[in-house]
Amino acid sequence: LPGFMLPQEWIAVEAMPLSANGKIDRKALRARYLDEWRHRGVGQSSASSAEEVLSPQAQWVAALWMRLLKASRVGLDDNFFALGGKSLLALQVVNAINRQFGCRLSMVDLFKHPTIRELIARIDALSQAIVVETDKIESKPAEAEMPLSFAQKRLWFLNQLDASGLYNVGGNFSVRGHLDVAALEQALDLIVSRHAVLRTVYGQRNGEPFQTVRTDARLVLDRFDVDGDAADRETQWQRISAEYASRPFDLASDLMIRAGLVAYAEDEMRLMIHMHHIASDGWSLSVFIRELNQLYNGLREGRAVSLAPLQMQYHDYARWQHATCRRGDEFVGWEFWRDYLAD
């Protein structure tokens, strides 16, 4: 592990607390750890610091942590990750702080400075050292050839090395009772129309990738049937779902999402939804599921569903990223890495 991720404290336990099905009970383990952690005074505000008057910055960060971690109180010296902070929550913290204080805090900064006291000092240092461009991301019409974000370019490059299903994300859902297939297909198609990144394809010119948003794309459900007794149906289902999950996406022509429906039993359907990681991640999946629920239920019940309009599309972010990270003909950071990796 890199130095900033090495554990600061070790606590010996007689045994790991287990749940009813024999797995580690993580909630119980965290509660036990926090009790011991506070008992030993590690990471907890001392008596003197408890009497300190929190700066407005510290108050704002503490309120942010309490909201995201669902904690009743947070001390100046409490460790964000020990309190239950995970990577997605950490990303929300970093983004919120950068918006609030106009600095360029990174995820590494939060790992290195996981307490409010340390983090405020780091924010102050960044605010003094860096002048941040505060221009908002502009929403513009899609162009024929647009740059990829750095994250997209990384995944595009990996796909050139291995065009397999390694970077497919998604999962399977079991639907019991009546399923309105027409409403489901329409809801999925509306999401594809709403999020341009799901109907974006990736070409290249002289070895350099570019992205283009398809305007004629619509999603059609793939349909599968299984038959036989319960054991036969399960065997067929396992084979279908494994093949569907591992099927590669053609980044140059496919929609970046596909959905398949398996008629598993008389009162049960199995829904498979997969996207390529170049267009989706864990955070995106939660947005997708929420919108699918809203649209499907509205269409099934015959009522209008109004989703909040999108202020921008992902290609707007990609263009903004290139504009803000470029200095002349080079990207900020290239000189550092060329020197660092020279040998």
Short mmCIF file of C-alpha atoms in Angstrom, two decimals:
data_model
loop_
_atom_site.label_atom_id
_atom_site.label_comp_id
_atom_site.label_asym_id
_atom_site.label_seq_id
_atom_site.Cartn_x
_atom_site.Cartn_y
_atom_site.Cartn_z
CA LEU A 1 0.00 0.00 0.00
CA PRO A 2 1.15 3.59 -0.54
CA GLY A 3 2.13 5.33 2.67
CA PHE A 4 -1.00 7.43 3.00
CA MET A 5 -3.20 4.29 2.95
CA LEU A 6 -1.32 2.39 5.65
CA PRO A 7 -3.47 1.83 8.76
CA GLN A 8 -2.71 4.27 11.55
CA GLU A 9 -4.15 2.05 14.29
CA TRP A 10 -4.40 -1.69 14.86
CA ILE A 11 -6.99 -3.23 17.16
CA ALA A 12 -6.93 -6.92 18.08
CA VAL A 13 -10.28 -8.70 18.42
CA GLU A 14 -11.04 -12.16 19.74
CA ALA A 15 -13.12 -12.97 16.67
CA MET A 16 -14.94 -11.24 13.85
CA PRO A 17 -18.64 -10.62 14.54
CA LEU A 18 -20.73 -12.74 12.19
CA SER A 19 -24.20 -12.32 10.73
CA ALA A 20 -26.86 -15.02 10.86
CA ASN A 21 -25.63 -16.55 7.58
CA GLY A 22 -22.03 -16.75 8.76
CA LYS A 23 -20.60 -13.74 6.92
CA ILE A 24 -18.67 -10.92 8.60
CA ASP A 25 -21.11 -8.41 10.09
CA ARG A 26 -19.47 -5.22 8.87
CA LYS A 27 -21.84 -2.89 10.68
CA ALA A 28 -21.20 -4.60 14.00
CA LEU A 29 -17.47 -4.62 13.32
CA ARG A 30 -17.46 -0.90 12.53
CA ALA A 31 -19.47 -0.12 15.68
CA ARG A 32 -17.06 -2.18 17.80
CA TYR A 33 -14.08 -0.52 16.16
CA LEU A 34 -15.44 3.00 16.67
CA ASP A 35 -16.13 2.31 20.35
CA GLU A 36 -12.56 1.12 20.85
CA TRP A 37 -11.19 3.91 18.69
CA ARG A 38 -12.96 6.60 20.74
CA HIS A 39 -12.12 4.89 24.04
CA ARG A 40 -8.44 5.17 23.19
CA GLY A 41 -8.86 8.78 22.09
CA VAL A 42 -7.66 8.06 18.57
CA GLY A 43 -9.07 10.45 16.00
CA GLN A 44 -11.45 12.04 18.51
CA SER A 45 -11.29 15.70 19.38
CA SER A 46 -9.45 16.26 22.63
CA ALA A 47 -10.99 18.18 25.51
CA SER A 48 -9.11 21.28 24.52
CA SER A 49 -10.02 21.01 20.85
CA ALA A 50 -13.66 20.40 21.73
CA GLU A 51 -13.72 23.91 23.16
CA GLU A 52 -12.19 25.41 20.03
CA VAL A 53 -14.34 27.76 18.01
CA LEU A 54 -14.74 26.16 14.61
CA SER A 55 -13.93 28.38 11.65
CA PRO A 56 -16.69 28.87 9.07
CA GLN A 57 -14.72 26.58 6.73
CA ALA A 58 -14.53 23.82 9.36
CA GLN A 59 -18.21 24.21 10.19
CA TRP A 60 -19.12 23.82 6.52
CA VAL A 61 -16.95 20.71 6.04
CA ALA A 62 -18.25 19.18 9.30
CA ALA A 63 -21.85 19.71 8.17
CA LEU A 64 -21.03 18.10 4.80
CA TRP A 65 -19.49 15.04 6.49
CA MET A 66 -22.42 14.69 8.88
CA ARG A 67 -24.88 14.75 5.99
CA LEU A 68 -23.00 12.26 3.82
CA LEU A 69 -21.97 9.93 6.65
CA LYS A 70 -25.32 10.27 8.46
CA ALA A 71 -23.40 11.07 11.65
CA SER A 72 -24.82 13.02 14.60
CA ARG A 73 -21.49 14.77 15.26
CA VAL A 74 -18.02 14.97 13.75
CA GLY A 75 -14.91 16.11 15.59
CA LEU A 76 -12.05 18.12 14.14
CA ASP A 77 -9.76 15.10 14.42
CA ASP A 78 -12.20 12.36 13.41
CA ASN A 79 -11.02 10.26 10.45
CA PHE A 80 -13.39 10.39 7.46
CA PHE A 81 -12.71 6.79 6.43
CA ALA A 82 -12.91 5.42 9.96
CA LEU A 83 -16.35 6.99 10.23
CA GLY A 84 -17.51 4.91 7.26
CA GLY A 85 -16.44 7.05 4.31
CA LYS A 86 -16.14 5.12 1.03
CA SER A 87 -14.77 6.08 -2.38
CA LEU A 88 -18.04 7.45 -3.82
CA LEU A 89 -18.67 9.51 -0.67
CA ALA A 90 -15.07 10.72 -0.80
CA LEU A 91 -15.60 11.85 -4.40
CA GLN A 92 -18.70 13.80 -3.32
CA VAL A 93 -16.69 15.45 -0.53
CA VAL A 94 -13.89 16.48 -2.91
CA ASN A 95 -16.30 17.85 -5.53
CA ALA A 96 -18.37 19.76 -2.96
CA ILE A 97 -15.27 21.31 -1.36
CA ASN A 98 -13.88 22.38 -4.73
CA ARG A 99 -17.17 24.04 -5.64
CA GLN A 100 -17.49 25.74 -2.25
CA PHE A 101 -13.92 26.98 -1.80
CA GLY A 102 -12.69 27.34 -5.38
CA CYS A 103 -9.69 25.04 -5.00
CA ARG A 104 -8.49 21.84 -6.66
CA LEU A 105 -8.56 19.30 -3.90
CA SER A 106 -7.95 15.73 -5.10
CA MET A 107 -8.92 12.30 -3.83
CA VAL A 108 -5.29 11.77 -2.80
CA ASP A 109 -5.51 14.93 -0.66
CA LEU A 110 -8.44 13.44 1.24
CA PHE A 111 -6.58 10.16 1.78
CA LYS A 112 -3.52 12.04 3.03
CA HIS A 113 -5.53 14.49 5.15
CA PRO A 114 -8.57 12.50 6.38
CA THR A 115 -9.48 14.76 9.33
CA ILE A 116 -11.22 18.12 9.17
CA ARG A 117 -8.28 19.83 10.87
CA GLU A 118 -5.80 18.52 8.31
CA LEU A 119 -8.18 19.03 5.42
CA ILE A 120 -8.82 22.69 6.22
CA ALA A 121 -5.07 23.32 6.30
CA ARG A 122 -4.76 21.64 2.91
CA ILE A 123 -7.66 23.68 1.49
CA ASP A 124 -6.01 26.89 2.70
CA ALA A 125 -2.71 25.89 1.07
CA LEU A 126 -4.39 25.05 -2.23
CA SER A 127 -6.45 28.24 -2.21
CA GLN A 128 -3.29 30.31 -1.83
CA ALA A 129 -1.24 28.35 -4.35
CA ILE A 130 -3.71 27.93 -7.21
CA VAL A 131 -5.92 30.30 -9.11
CA VAL A 132 -8.91 28.27 -10.23
CA GLU A 133 -10.90 29.03 -13.36
CA THR A 134 -14.48 29.34 -12.15
CA ASP A 135 -16.15 29.29 -15.57
CA LYS A 136 -19.07 26.91 -15.51
CA ILE A 137 -19.29 24.04 -17.94
CA GLU A 138 -21.20 25.23 -20.99
CA SER A 139 -23.86 23.10 -22.62
CA LYS A 140 -23.32 23.09 -26.38
CA PRO A 141 -24.81 21.12 -29.27
CA ALA A 142 -22.96 17.94 -30.08
CA GLU A 143 -20.43 18.15 -32.90
CA ALA A 144 -19.44 15.50 -35.42
CA GLU A 145 -16.10 14.83 -33.73
CA MET A 146 -15.57 15.74 -30.06
CA PRO A 147 -12.68 14.91 -27.70
CA LEU A 148 -12.94 12.13 -25.13
CA SER A 149 -12.58 12.85 -21.45
CA PHE A 150 -9.34 11.50 -19.97
CA ALA A 151 -11.25 8.67 -18.28
CA GLN A 152 -12.95 7.77 -21.57
CA LYS A 153 -9.66 7.88 -23.46
CA ARG A 154 -8.11 5.47 -20.96
CA LEU A 155 -10.97 3.00 -21.47
CA TRP A 156 -10.87 3.45 -25.25
CA PHE A 157 -7.15 2.65 -25.19
CA LEU A 158 -7.73 -0.45 -23.05
CA ASN A 159 -10.42 -1.56 -25.49
CA GLN A 160 -7.87 -1.34 -28.33
CA LEU A 161 -5.67 -3.77 -26.40
CA ASP A 162 -8.47 -6.15 -25.46
CA ALA A 163 -11.91 -5.70 -27.04
CA SER A 164 -13.57 -8.13 -24.61
CA GLY A 165 -16.40 -7.72 -22.13
CA LEU A 166 -13.97 -6.98 -19.31
CA TYR A 167 -15.27 -3.42 -18.86
CA ASN A 168 -18.99 -4.18 -19.02
CA VAL A 169 -20.95 -2.97 -16.00
CA GLY A 170 -24.50 -3.76 -14.98
CA GLY A 171 -26.44 -6.68 -13.59
CA ASN A 172 -29.50 -8.90 -13.57
CA PHE A 173 -32.92 -8.29 -12.05
CA SER A 174 -35.69 -10.73 -11.21
CA VAL A 175 -39.19 -9.42 -11.94
CA ARG A 176 -42.12 -11.32 -10.38
CA GLY A 177 -45.73 -10.77 -11.34
CA HIS A 178 -46.95 -8.97 -14.42
CA LEU A 179 -44.33 -7.06 -16.40
CA ASP A 180 -45.47 -4.46 -18.91
CA VAL A 181 -42.84 -5.19 -21.54
CA ALA A 182 -43.91 -2.32 -23.81
CA ALA A 183 -43.64 0.17 -20.94
CA LEU A 184 -40.22 -1.21 -19.98
CA GLU A 185 -38.89 -0.94 -23.53
CA GLN A 186 -40.23 2.58 -23.87
CA ALA A 187 -38.69 3.61 -20.52
CA LEU A 188 -35.30 2.24 -21.56
CA ASP A 189 -35.51 4.01 -24.90
CA LEU A 190 -36.38 7.31 -23.17
CA ILE A 191 -33.27 6.99 -20.98
CA VAL A 192 -31.11 6.38 -24.06
CA SER A 193 -32.62 9.49 -25.67
CA ARG A 194 -32.09 11.49 -22.48
CA HIS A 195 -28.42 10.58 -21.85
CA ALA A 196 -26.33 11.20 -24.97
CA VAL A 197 -23.37 9.23 -23.60
CA LEU A 198 -25.40 6.01 -23.97
CA ARG A 199 -25.74 6.56 -27.72
CA THR A 200 -22.22 7.88 -28.29
CA VAL A 201 -19.79 6.00 -30.55
CA TYR A 202 -16.01 6.30 -30.70
CA GLY A 203 -14.05 6.64 -33.91
CA GLN A 204 -10.43 7.52 -34.54
CA ARG A 205 -8.46 9.67 -36.93
CA ASN A 206 -4.70 9.19 -37.24
CA GLY A 207 -4.75 7.12 -34.06
CA GLU A 208 -6.53 9.80 -32.04
CA PRO A 209 -10.03 8.91 -30.75
CA PHE A 210 -13.07 11.15 -31.00
CA GLN A 211 -16.68 10.73 -29.93
CA THR A 212 -19.86 11.24 -31.94
CA VAL A 213 -23.42 11.23 -30.62
CA ARG A 214 -25.81 9.11 -32.68
CA THR A 215 -29.18 10.75 -33.33
CA ASP A 216 -30.90 7.76 -34.90
CA ALA A 217 -30.32 5.27 -32.06
CA ARG A 218 -33.02 3.50 -30.11
CA LEU A 219 -32.85 0.56 -27.75
CA VAL A 220 -34.65 -2.68 -28.58
CA LEU A 221 -35.00 -5.39 -25.93
CA ASP A 222 -33.30 -8.70 -26.70
CA ARG A 223 -35.69 -11.58 -25.96
CA PHE A 224 -34.80 -15.07 -24.70
CA ASP A 225 -36.83 -18.09 -23.62
CA VAL A 226 -35.96 -21.03 -21.38
CA ASP A 227 -37.96 -24.22 -20.96
CA GLY A 228 -37.96 -27.55 -19.16
CA ASP A 229 -38.09 -28.21 -15.42
CA ALA A 230 -36.66 -25.86 -12.78
CA ALA A 231 -33.15 -27.32 -13.02
CA ASP A 232 -33.11 -27.07 -16.82
CA ARG A 233 -34.36 -23.48 -16.75
CA GLU A 234 -31.71 -22.49 -14.21
CA THR A 235 -28.94 -24.07 -16.30
CA GLN A 236 -30.12 -22.25 -19.42
CA TRP A 237 -30.46 -18.98 -17.48
CA GLN A 238 -26.92 -19.21 -16.12
CA ARG A 239 -25.55 -19.78 -19.62
CA ILE A 240 -27.57 -16.93 -21.18
CA SER A 241 -26.76 -14.40 -18.45
CA ALA A 242 -23.02 -15.26 -18.49
CA GLU A 243 -22.80 -14.92 -22.28
CA TYR A 244 -24.81 -11.69 -22.25
CA ALA A 245 -22.67 -10.12 -19.53
CA SER A 246 -19.39 -10.95 -21.29
CA ARG A 247 -20.45 -10.00 -24.83
CA PRO A 248 -18.14 -7.19 -26.02
CA PHE A 249 -19.42 -3.78 -27.10
CA ASP A 250 -18.24 -2.42 -30.43
CA LEU A 251 -17.27 1.11 -29.38
CA ALA A 252 -17.36 2.29 -32.98
CA SER A 253 -20.98 1.40 -33.69
CA ASP A 254 -22.98 -0.01 -30.74
CA LEU A 255 -25.19 1.69 -28.24
CA MET A 256 -23.28 1.72 -24.96
CA ILE A 257 -26.19 -0.07 -23.28
CA ARG A 258 -28.07 -3.27 -24.02
CA ALA A 259 -30.98 -4.94 -22.26
CA GLY A 260 -32.25 -8.49 -22.50
CA LEU A 261 -35.39 -10.13 -21.15
CA VAL A 262 -35.61 -13.83 -20.31
CA ALA A 263 -39.01 -15.49 -19.89
CA TYR A 264 -37.90 -17.59 -16.92
CA ALA A 265 -41.20 -18.89 -15.56
CA GLU A 266 -44.91 -18.20 -15.92
CA ASP A 267 -44.84 -15.44 -13.27
CA GLU A 268 -41.17 -14.43 -13.43
CA MET A 269 -38.96 -12.56 -15.90
CA ARG A 270 -35.22 -11.99 -15.70
CA LEU A 271 -33.97 -8.62 -16.90
CA MET A 272 -30.32 -8.18 -17.94
CA ILE A 273 -28.90 -4.67 -18.28
CA HIS A 274 -25.29 -4.00 -19.25
CA MET A 275 -23.37 -0.87 -20.23
CA HIS A 276 -19.78 -0.23 -21.20
CA HIS A 277 -17.66 1.44 -18.55
CA ILE A 278 -16.76 4.20 -21.03
CA ALA A 279 -20.34 5.45 -20.58
CA SER A 280 -21.25 4.38 -17.05
CA ASP A 281 -19.92 3.71 -13.56
CA GLY A 282 -21.27 2.83 -10.12
CA TRP A 283 -22.67 6.31 -9.56
CA SER A 284 -24.27 6.35 -13.01
CA LEU A 285 -25.97 3.01 -12.35
CA SER A 286 -27.80 4.41 -9.34
CA VAL A 287 -29.06 7.32 -11.49
CA PHE A 288 -30.09 4.85 -14.21
CA ILE A 289 -32.06 2.61 -11.84
CA ARG A 290 -33.85 5.58 -10.26
CA GLU A 291 -34.89 7.01 -13.63
CA LEU A 292 -35.93 3.60 -14.96
CA ASN A 293 -38.20 3.09 -11.95
CA GLN A 294 -39.80 6.50 -12.38
CA LEU A 295 -40.35 6.18 -16.12
CA TYR A 296 -41.54 2.56 -16.09
CA ASN A 297 -44.05 3.08 -13.28
CA GLY A 298 -45.38 6.24 -14.89
CA LEU A 299 -45.80 4.61 -18.31
CA ARG A 300 -47.34 1.47 -16.81
CA GLU A 301 -49.89 3.54 -14.90
CA GLY A 302 -50.58 5.82 -17.85
CA ARG A 303 -49.46 9.01 -16.15
CA ALA A 304 -46.95 11.64 -17.23
CA VAL A 305 -43.51 11.50 -15.65
CA SER A 306 -41.38 14.64 -15.64
CA LEU A 307 -37.68 14.09 -14.97
CA ALA A 308 -35.58 17.13 -14.14
CA PRO A 309 -34.02 18.45 -17.37
CA LEU A 310 -30.29 17.77 -17.77
CA GLN A 311 -28.16 20.89 -17.52
CA MET A 312 -25.39 19.31 -19.60
CA GLN A 313 -24.31 16.13 -21.32
CA TYR A 314 -21.10 14.21 -20.71
CA HIS A 315 -19.51 15.48 -23.93
CA ASP A 316 -19.88 19.02 -22.50
CA TYR A 317 -17.77 17.93 -19.53
CA ALA A 318 -15.17 16.32 -21.82
CA ARG A 319 -14.76 19.54 -23.82
CA TRP A 320 -14.54 21.59 -20.61
CA GLN A 321 -11.91 19.22 -19.20
CA HIS A 322 -9.71 19.62 -22.27
CA ALA A 323 -10.09 23.41 -22.26
CA THR A 324 -9.26 23.85 -18.55
CA CYS A 325 -6.39 21.35 -18.45
CA ARG A 326 -4.56 22.62 -21.53
CA ARG A 327 -1.80 25.20 -21.40
CA GLY A 328 -0.83 26.19 -24.91
CA ASP A 329 -0.28 23.02 -26.92
CA GLU A 330 0.25 20.79 -23.88
CA PHE A 331 -1.85 19.41 -21.06
CA VAL A 332 -1.07 20.53 -17.52
CA GLY A 333 0.97 17.82 -15.83
CA TRP A 334 2.69 16.33 -18.88
CA GLU A 335 6.01 18.04 -18.12
CA PHE A 336 5.97 16.69 -14.57
CA TRP A 337 5.30 13.10 -15.67
CA ARG A 338 7.87 13.22 -18.47
CA ASP A 339 10.53 14.22 -15.93
CA TYR A 340 9.27 11.79 -13.27
CA LEU A 341 9.24 8.82 -15.67
CA ALA A 342 12.29 9.83 -17.70
CA ASP A 343 14.40 6.83 -16.63
#
